[in-house]
mmCIF file with all atom_site columns, C-alpha atoms in Angstrom:
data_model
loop_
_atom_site.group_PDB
_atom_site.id
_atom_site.type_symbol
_atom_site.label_atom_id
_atom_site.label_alt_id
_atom_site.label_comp_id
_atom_site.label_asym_id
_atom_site.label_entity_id
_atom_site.label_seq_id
_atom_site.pdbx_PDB_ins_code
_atom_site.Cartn_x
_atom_site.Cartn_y
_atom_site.Cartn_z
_atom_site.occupancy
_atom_site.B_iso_or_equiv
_atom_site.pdbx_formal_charge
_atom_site.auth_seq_id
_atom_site.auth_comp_id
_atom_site.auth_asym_id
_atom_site.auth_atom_id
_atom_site.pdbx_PDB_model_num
ATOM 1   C CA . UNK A 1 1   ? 0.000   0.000   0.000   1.00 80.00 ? 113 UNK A CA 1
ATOM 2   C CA . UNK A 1 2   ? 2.919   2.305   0.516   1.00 84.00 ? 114 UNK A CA 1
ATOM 3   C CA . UNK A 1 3   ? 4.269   1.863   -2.779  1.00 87.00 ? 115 UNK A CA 1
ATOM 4   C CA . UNK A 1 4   ? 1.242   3.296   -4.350  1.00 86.00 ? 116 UNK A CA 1
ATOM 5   C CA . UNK A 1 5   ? 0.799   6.594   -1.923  1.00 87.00 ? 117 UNK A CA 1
ATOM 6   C CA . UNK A 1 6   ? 4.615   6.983   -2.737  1.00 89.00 ? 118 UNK A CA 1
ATOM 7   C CA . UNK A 1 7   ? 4.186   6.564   -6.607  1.00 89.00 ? 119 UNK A CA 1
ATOM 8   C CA . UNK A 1 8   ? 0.809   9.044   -5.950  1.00 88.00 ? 120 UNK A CA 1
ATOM 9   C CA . UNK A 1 9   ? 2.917   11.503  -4.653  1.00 89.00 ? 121 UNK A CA 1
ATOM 10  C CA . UNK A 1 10  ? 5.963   11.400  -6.791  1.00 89.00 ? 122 UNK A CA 1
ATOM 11  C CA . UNK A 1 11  ? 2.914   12.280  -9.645  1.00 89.00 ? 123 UNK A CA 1
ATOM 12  C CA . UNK A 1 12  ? 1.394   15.570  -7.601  1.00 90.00 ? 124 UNK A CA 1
ATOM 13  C CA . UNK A 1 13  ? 5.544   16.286  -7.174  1.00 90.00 ? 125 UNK A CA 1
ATOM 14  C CA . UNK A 1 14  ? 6.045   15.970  -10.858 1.00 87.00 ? 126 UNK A CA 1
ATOM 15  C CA . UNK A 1 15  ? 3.707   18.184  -11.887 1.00 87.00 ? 127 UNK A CA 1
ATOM 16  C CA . UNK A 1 16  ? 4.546   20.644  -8.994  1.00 88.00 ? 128 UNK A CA 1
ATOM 17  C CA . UNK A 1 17  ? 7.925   20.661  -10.359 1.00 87.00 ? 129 UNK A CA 1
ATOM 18  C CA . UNK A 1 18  ? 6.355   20.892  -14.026 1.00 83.00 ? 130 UNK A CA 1
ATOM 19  C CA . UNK A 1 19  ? 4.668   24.208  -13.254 1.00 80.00 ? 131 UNK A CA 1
ATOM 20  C CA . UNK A 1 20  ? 7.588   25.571  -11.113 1.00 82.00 ? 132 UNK A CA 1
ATOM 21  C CA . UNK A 1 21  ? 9.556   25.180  -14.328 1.00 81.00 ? 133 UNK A CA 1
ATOM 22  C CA . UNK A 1 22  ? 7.021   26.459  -16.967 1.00 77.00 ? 134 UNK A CA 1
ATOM 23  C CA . UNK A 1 23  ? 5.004   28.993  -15.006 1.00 73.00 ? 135 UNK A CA 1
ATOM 24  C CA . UNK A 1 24  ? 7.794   31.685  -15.913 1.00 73.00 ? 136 UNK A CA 1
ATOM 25  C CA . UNK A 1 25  ? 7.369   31.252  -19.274 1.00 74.00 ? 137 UNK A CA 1
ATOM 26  C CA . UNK A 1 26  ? 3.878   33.258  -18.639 1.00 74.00 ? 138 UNK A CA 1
ATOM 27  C CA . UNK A 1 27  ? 5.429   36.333  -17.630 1.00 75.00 ? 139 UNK A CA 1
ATOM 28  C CA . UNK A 1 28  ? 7.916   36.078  -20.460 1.00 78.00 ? 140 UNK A CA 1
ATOM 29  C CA . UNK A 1 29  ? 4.599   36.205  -22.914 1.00 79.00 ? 141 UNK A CA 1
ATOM 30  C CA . UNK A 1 30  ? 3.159   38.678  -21.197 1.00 82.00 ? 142 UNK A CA 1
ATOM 31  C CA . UNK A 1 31  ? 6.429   40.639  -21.211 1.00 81.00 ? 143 UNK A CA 1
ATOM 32  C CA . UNK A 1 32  ? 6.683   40.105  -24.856 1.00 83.00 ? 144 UNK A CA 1
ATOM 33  C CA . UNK A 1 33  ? 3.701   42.052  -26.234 1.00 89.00 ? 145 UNK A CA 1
ATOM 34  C CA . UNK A 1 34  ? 4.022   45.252  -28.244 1.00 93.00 ? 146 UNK A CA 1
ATOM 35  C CA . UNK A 1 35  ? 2.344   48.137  -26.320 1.00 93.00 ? 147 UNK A CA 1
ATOM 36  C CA . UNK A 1 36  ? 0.982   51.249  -27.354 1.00 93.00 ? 148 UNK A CA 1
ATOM 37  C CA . UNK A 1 37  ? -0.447  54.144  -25.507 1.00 91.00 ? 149 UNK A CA 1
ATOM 38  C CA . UNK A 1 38  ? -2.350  57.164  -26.956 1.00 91.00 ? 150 UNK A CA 1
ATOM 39  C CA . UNK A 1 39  ? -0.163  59.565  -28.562 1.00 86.00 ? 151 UNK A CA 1
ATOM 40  C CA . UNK A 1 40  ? 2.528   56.430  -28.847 1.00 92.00 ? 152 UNK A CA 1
ATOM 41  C CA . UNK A 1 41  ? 2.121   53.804  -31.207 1.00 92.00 ? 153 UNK A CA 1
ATOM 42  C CA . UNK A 1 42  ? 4.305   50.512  -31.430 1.00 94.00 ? 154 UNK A CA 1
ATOM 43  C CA . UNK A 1 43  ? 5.824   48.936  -34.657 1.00 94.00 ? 155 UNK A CA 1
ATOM 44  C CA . UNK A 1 44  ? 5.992   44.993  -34.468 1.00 94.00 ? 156 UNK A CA 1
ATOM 45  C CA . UNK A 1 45  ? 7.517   42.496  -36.838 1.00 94.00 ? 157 UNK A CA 1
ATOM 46  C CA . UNK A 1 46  ? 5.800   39.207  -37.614 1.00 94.00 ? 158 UNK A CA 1
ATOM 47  C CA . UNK A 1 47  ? 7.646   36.234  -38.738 1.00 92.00 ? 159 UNK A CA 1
ATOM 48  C CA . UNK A 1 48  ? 5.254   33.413  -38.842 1.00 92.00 ? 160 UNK A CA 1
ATOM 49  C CA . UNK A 1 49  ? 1.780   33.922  -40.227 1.00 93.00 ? 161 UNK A CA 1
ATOM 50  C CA . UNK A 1 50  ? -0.860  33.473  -37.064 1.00 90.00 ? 162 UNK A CA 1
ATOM 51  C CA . UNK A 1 51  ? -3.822  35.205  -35.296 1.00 89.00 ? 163 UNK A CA 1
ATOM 52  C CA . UNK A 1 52  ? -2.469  37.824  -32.174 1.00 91.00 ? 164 UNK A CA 1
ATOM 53  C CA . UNK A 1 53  ? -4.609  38.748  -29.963 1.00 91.00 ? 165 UNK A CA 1
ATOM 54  C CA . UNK A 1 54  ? -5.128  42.846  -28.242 1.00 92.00 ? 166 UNK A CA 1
ATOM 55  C CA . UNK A 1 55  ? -5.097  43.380  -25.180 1.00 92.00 ? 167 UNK A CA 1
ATOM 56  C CA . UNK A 1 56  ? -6.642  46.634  -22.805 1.00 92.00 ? 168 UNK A CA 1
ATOM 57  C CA . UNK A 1 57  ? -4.361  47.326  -20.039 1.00 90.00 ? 169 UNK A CA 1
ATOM 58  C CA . UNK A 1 58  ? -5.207  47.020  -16.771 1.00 86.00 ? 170 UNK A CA 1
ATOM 59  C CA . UNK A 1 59  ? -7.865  44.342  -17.449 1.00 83.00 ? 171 UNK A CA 1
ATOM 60  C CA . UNK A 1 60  ? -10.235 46.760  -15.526 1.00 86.00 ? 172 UNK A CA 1
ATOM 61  C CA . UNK A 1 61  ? -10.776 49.626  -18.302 1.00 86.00 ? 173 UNK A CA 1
ATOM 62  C CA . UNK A 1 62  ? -13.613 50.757  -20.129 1.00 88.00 ? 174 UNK A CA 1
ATOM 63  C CA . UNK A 1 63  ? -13.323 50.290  -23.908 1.00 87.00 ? 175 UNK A CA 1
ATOM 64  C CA . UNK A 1 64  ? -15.653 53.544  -23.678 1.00 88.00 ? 176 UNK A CA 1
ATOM 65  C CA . UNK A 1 65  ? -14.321 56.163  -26.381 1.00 89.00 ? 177 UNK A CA 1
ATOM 66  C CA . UNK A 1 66  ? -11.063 53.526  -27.009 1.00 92.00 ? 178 UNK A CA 1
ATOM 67  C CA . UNK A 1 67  ? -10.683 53.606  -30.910 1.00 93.00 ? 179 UNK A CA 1
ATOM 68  C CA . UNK A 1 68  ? -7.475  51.452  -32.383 1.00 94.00 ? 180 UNK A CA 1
ATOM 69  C CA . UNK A 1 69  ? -6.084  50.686  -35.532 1.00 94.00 ? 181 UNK A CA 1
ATOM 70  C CA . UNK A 1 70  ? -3.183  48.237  -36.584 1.00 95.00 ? 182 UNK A CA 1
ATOM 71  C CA . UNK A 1 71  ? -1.285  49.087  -39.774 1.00 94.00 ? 183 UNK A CA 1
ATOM 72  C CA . UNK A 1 72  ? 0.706   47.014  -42.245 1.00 93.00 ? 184 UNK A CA 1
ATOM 73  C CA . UNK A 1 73  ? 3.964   48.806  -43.768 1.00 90.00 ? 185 UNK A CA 1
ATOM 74  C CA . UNK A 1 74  ? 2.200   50.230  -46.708 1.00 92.00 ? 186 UNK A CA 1
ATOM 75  C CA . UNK A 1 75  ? -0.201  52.611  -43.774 1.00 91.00 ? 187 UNK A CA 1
ATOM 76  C CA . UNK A 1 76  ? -3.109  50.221  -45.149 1.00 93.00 ? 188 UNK A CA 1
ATOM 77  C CA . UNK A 1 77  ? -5.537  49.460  -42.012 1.00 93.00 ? 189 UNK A CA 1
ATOM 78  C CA . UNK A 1 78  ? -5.363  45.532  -40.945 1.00 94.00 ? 190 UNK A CA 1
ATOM 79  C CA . UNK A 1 79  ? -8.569  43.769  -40.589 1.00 93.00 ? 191 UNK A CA 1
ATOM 80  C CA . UNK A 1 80  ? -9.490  43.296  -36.818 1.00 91.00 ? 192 UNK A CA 1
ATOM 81  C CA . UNK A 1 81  ? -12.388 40.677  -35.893 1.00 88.00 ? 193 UNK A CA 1
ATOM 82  C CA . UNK A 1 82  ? -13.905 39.872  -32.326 1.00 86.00 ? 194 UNK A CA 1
ATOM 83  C CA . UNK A 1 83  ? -11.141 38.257  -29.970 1.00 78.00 ? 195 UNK A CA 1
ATOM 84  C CA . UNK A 1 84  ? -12.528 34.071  -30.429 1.00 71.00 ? 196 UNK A CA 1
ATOM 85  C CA . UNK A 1 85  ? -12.261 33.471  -26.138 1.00 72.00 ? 197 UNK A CA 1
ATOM 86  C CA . UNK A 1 86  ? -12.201 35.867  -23.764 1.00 78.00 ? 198 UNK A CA 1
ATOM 87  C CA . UNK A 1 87  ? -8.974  35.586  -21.593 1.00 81.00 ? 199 UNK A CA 1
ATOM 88  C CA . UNK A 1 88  ? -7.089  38.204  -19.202 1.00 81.00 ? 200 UNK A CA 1
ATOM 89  C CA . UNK A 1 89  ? -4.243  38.181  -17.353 1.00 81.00 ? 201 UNK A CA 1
ATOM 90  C CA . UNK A 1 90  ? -3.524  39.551  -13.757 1.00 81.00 ? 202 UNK A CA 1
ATOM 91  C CA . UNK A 1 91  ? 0.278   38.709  -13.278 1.00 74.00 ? 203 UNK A CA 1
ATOM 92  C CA . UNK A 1 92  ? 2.368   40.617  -10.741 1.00 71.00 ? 204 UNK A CA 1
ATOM 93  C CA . UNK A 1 93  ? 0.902   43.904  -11.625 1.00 74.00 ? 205 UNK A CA 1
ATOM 94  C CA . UNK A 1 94  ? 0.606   43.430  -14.958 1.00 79.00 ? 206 UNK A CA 1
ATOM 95  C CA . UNK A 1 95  ? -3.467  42.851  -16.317 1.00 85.00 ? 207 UNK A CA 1
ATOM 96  C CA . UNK A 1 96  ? -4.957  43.192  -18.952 1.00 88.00 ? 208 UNK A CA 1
ATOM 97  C CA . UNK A 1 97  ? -8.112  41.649  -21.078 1.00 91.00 ? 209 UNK A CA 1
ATOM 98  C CA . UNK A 1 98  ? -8.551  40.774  -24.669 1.00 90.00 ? 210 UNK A CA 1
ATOM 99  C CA . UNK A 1 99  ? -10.968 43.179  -26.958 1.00 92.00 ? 211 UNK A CA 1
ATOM 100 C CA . UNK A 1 100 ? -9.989  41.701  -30.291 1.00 92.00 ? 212 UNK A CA 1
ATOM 101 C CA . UNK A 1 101 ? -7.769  39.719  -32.418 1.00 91.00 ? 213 UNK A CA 1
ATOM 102 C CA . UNK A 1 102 ? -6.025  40.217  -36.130 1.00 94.00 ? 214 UNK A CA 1
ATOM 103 C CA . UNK A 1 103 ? -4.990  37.739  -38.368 1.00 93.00 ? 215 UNK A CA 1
ATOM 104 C CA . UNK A 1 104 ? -0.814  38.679  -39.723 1.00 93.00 ? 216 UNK A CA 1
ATOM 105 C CA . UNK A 1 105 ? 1.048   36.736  -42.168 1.00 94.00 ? 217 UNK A CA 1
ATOM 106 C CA . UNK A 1 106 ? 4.775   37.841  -41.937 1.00 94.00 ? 218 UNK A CA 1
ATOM 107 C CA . UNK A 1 107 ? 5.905   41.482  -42.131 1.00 94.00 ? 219 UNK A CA 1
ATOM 108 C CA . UNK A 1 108 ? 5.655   44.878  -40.309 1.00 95.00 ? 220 UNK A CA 1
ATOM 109 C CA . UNK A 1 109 ? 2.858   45.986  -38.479 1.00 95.00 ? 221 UNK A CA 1
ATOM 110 C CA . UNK A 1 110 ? 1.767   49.018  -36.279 1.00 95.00 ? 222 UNK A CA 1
ATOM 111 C CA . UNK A 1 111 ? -0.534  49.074  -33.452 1.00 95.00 ? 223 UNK A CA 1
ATOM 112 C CA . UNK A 1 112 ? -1.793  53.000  -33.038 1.00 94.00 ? 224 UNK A CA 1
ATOM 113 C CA . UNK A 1 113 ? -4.298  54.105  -29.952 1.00 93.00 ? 225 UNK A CA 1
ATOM 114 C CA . UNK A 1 114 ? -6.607  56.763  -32.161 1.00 91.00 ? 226 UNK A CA 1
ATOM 115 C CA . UNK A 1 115 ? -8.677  57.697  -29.213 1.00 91.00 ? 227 UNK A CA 1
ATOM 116 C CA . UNK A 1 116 ? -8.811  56.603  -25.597 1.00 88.00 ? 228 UNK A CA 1
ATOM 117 C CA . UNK A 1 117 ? -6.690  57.025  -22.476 1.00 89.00 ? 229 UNK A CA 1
ATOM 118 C CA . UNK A 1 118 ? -5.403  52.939  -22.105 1.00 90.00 ? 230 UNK A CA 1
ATOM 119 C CA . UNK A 1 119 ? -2.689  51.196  -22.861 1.00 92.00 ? 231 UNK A CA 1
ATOM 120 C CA . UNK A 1 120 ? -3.133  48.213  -25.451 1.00 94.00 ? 232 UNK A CA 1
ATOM 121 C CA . UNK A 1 121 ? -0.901  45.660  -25.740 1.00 92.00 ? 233 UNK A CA 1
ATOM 122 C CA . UNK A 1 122 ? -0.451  43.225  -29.093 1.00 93.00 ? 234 UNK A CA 1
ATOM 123 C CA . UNK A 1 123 ? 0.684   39.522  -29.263 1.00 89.00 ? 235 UNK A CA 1
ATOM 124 C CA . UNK A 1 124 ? 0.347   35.833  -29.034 1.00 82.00 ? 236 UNK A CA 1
ATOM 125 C CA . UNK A 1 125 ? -2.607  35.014  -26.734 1.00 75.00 ? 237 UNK A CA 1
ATOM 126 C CA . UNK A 1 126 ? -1.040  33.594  -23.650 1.00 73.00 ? 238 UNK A CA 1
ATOM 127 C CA . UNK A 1 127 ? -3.877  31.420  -22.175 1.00 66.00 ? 239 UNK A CA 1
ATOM 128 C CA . UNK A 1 128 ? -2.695  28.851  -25.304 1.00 65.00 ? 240 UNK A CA 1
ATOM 129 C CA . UNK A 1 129 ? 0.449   28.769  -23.370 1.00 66.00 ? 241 UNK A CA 1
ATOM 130 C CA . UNK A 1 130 ? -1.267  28.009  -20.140 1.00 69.00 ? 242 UNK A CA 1
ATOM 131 C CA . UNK A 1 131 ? -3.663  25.732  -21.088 1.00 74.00 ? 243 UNK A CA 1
ATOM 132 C CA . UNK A 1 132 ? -0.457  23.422  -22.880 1.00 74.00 ? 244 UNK A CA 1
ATOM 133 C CA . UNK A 1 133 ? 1.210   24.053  -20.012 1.00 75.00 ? 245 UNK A CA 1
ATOM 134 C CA . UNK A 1 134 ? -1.489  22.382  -17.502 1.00 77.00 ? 246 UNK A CA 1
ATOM 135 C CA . UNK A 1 135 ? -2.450  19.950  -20.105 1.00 82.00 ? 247 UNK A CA 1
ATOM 136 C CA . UNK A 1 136 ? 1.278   18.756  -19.946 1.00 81.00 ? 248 UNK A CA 1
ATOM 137 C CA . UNK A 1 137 ? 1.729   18.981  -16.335 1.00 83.00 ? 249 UNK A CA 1
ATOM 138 C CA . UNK A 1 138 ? -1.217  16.674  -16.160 1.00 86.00 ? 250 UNK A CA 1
ATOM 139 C CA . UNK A 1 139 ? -0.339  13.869  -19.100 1.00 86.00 ? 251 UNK A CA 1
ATOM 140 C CA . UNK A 1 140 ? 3.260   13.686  -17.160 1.00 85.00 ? 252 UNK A CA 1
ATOM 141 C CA . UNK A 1 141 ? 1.051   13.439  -13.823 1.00 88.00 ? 253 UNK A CA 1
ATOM 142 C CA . UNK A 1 142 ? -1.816  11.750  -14.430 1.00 89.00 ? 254 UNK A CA 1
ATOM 143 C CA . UNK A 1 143 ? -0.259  7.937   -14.792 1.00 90.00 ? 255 UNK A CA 1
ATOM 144 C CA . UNK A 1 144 ? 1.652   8.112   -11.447 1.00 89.00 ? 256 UNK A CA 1
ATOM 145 C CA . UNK A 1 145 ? -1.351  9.789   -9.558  1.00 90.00 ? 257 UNK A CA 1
ATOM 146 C CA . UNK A 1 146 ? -3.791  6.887   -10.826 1.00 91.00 ? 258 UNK A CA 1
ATOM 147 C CA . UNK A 1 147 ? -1.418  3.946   -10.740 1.00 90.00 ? 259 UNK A CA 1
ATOM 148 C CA . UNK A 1 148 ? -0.402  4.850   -7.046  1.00 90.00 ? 260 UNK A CA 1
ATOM 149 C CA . UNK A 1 149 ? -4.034  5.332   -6.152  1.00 90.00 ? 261 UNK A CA 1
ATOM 150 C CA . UNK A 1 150 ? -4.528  1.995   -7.914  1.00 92.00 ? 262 UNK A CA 1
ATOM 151 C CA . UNK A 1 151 ? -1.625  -0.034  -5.939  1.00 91.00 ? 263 UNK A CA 1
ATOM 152 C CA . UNK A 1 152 ? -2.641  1.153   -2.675  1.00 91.00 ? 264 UNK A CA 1
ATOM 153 C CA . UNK A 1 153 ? -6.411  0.605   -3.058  1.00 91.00 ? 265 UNK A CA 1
ATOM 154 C CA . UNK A 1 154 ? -5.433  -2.836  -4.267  1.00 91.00 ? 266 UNK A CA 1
ATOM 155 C CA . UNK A 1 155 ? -2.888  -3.589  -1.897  1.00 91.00 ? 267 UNK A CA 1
ATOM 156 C CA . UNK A 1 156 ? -5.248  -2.289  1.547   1.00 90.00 ? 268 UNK A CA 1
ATOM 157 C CA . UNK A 1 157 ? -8.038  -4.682  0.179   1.00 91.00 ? 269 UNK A CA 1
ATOM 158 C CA . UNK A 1 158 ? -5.550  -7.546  -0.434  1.00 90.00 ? 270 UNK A CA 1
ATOM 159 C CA . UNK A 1 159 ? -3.870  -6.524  3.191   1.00 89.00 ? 271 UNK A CA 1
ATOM 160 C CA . UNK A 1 160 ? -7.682  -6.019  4.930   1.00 87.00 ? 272 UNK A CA 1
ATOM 161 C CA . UNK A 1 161 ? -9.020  -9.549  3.361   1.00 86.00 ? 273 UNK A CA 1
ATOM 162 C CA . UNK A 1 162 ? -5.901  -11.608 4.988   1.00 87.00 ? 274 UNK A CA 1
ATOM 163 C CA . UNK A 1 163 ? -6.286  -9.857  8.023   1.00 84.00 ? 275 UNK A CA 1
ATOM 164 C CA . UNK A 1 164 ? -9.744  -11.023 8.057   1.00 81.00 ? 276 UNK A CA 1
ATOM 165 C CA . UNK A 1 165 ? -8.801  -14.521 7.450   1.00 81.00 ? 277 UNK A CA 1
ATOM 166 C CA . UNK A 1 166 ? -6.588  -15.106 10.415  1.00 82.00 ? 278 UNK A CA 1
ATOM 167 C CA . UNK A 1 167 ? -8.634  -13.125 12.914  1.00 78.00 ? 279 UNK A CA 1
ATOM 168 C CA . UNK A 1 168 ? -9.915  -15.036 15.344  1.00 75.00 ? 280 UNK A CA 1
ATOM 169 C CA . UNK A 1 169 ? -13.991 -15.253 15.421  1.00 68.00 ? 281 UNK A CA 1
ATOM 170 C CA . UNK A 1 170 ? -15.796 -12.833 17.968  1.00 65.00 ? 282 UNK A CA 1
ATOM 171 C CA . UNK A 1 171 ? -16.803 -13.693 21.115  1.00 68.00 ? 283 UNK A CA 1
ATOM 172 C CA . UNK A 1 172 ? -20.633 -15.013 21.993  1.00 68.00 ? 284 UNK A CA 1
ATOM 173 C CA . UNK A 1 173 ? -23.246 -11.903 22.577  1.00 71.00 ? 285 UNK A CA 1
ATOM 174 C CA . UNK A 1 174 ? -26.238 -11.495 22.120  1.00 72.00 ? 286 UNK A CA 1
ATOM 175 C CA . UNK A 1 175 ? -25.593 -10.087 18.582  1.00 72.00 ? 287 UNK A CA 1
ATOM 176 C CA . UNK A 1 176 ? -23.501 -12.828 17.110  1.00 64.00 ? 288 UNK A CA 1
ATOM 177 C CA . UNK A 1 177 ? -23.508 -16.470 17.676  1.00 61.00 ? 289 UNK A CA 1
ATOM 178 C CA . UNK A 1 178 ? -19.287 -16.693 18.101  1.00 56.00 ? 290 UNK A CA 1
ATOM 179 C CA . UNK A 1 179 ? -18.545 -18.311 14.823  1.00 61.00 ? 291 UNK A CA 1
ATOM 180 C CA . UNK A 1 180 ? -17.711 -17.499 11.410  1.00 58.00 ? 292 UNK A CA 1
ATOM 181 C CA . UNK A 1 181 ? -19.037 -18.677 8.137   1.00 60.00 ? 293 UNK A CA 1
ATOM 182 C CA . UNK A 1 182 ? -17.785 -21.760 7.023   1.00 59.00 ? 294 UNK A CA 1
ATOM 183 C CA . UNK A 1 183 ? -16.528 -21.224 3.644   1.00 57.00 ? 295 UNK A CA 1
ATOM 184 C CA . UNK A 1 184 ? -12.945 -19.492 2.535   1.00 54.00 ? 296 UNK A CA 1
ATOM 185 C CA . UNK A 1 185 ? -13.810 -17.338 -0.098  1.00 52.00 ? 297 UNK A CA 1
ATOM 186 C CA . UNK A 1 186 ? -15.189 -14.438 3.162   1.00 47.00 ? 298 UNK A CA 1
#
């Protein structure tokens, strides 16, 4: 039985240790993003073709008023569309929430605040990130946390059925007759 509680927890310490060593990585995304502020706007390069998300900063502002715009090199406006999840962030000081998302294929790109008074940062979505990371921490987990649950379940009912076997019957009282049952197999 002790086998499996130590295989159950050498799972919950692998995927302690898992998150330990990938949680960082989430401030290193969020540190990542291109910011702009009113009267400031960021220029970005994009090397692989993907969707990045944009982001309000702090994750408590009113989009009230906020107008945006993200430019390719030529000046042309960039499509925006509807971010597809919702997802924010509160990391260390750092928040923010997503408003909307673009589609880039490779090249240079501005993000511009038109009107407004917030901070908006561009980039990969992070929550991607997070949700790979748990996902991970869980597949390396998972088959030491349910094997050790398994061995020790098996072994205490192994362990608790030859106890039972060699126990001596109970004594005569009025709620028991003093013997046990006659067959093995109890």
């Amino acid at each position: 039985m002790w086998a499996g509680v130590v295989i159950g927890l050498l799972g919950i310490g692998i995927f302690a240790v898992w998150l330990i060593r990938t949680v960082p990585e989430f401030r290193e995304d969020i540190d990542a993003m291109h910011r702009a502020t009113p009267g400031e706007s960021v220029d970005f390069d994009v090397s692989e073709p993907g969707r990045w998300t944009i982001f309000i900063e702090p994750s408590s502002a009113s989009q009230s008023g906020l107008q945006y715009a993200v430019f390719d090199a030529d000046g042309d406006p960039v499509s925006i569309g509807r971010a597809g999840s919702q997802f924010s962030y509160d990391w260390f000081g750092d928040s923010g929430r997503s408003i909307a998302a673009v589609d880039l294929d490779p090249g240079a790109y501005t993000l511009e605040v038109l009107a407004g008074r917030h901070t908006l940062a561009i980039g990969r979505s992070p929550g991607s990130d997070m949700f790979s990371t748990l996902l991970g921490g869980f597949l390396l987990a998972a088959p030491f946390v349910i094997g050790g649950a398994t061995i020790a379940v098996v072994s205490a009912v192994r362990d608790t059925r030859r106890r039972t076997k060699r126990a001596d019957p109970p004594a005569p009282s009025a709620w028991s007759s003093g013997e046990w049952p006659a067959d093995s197999g109890r």
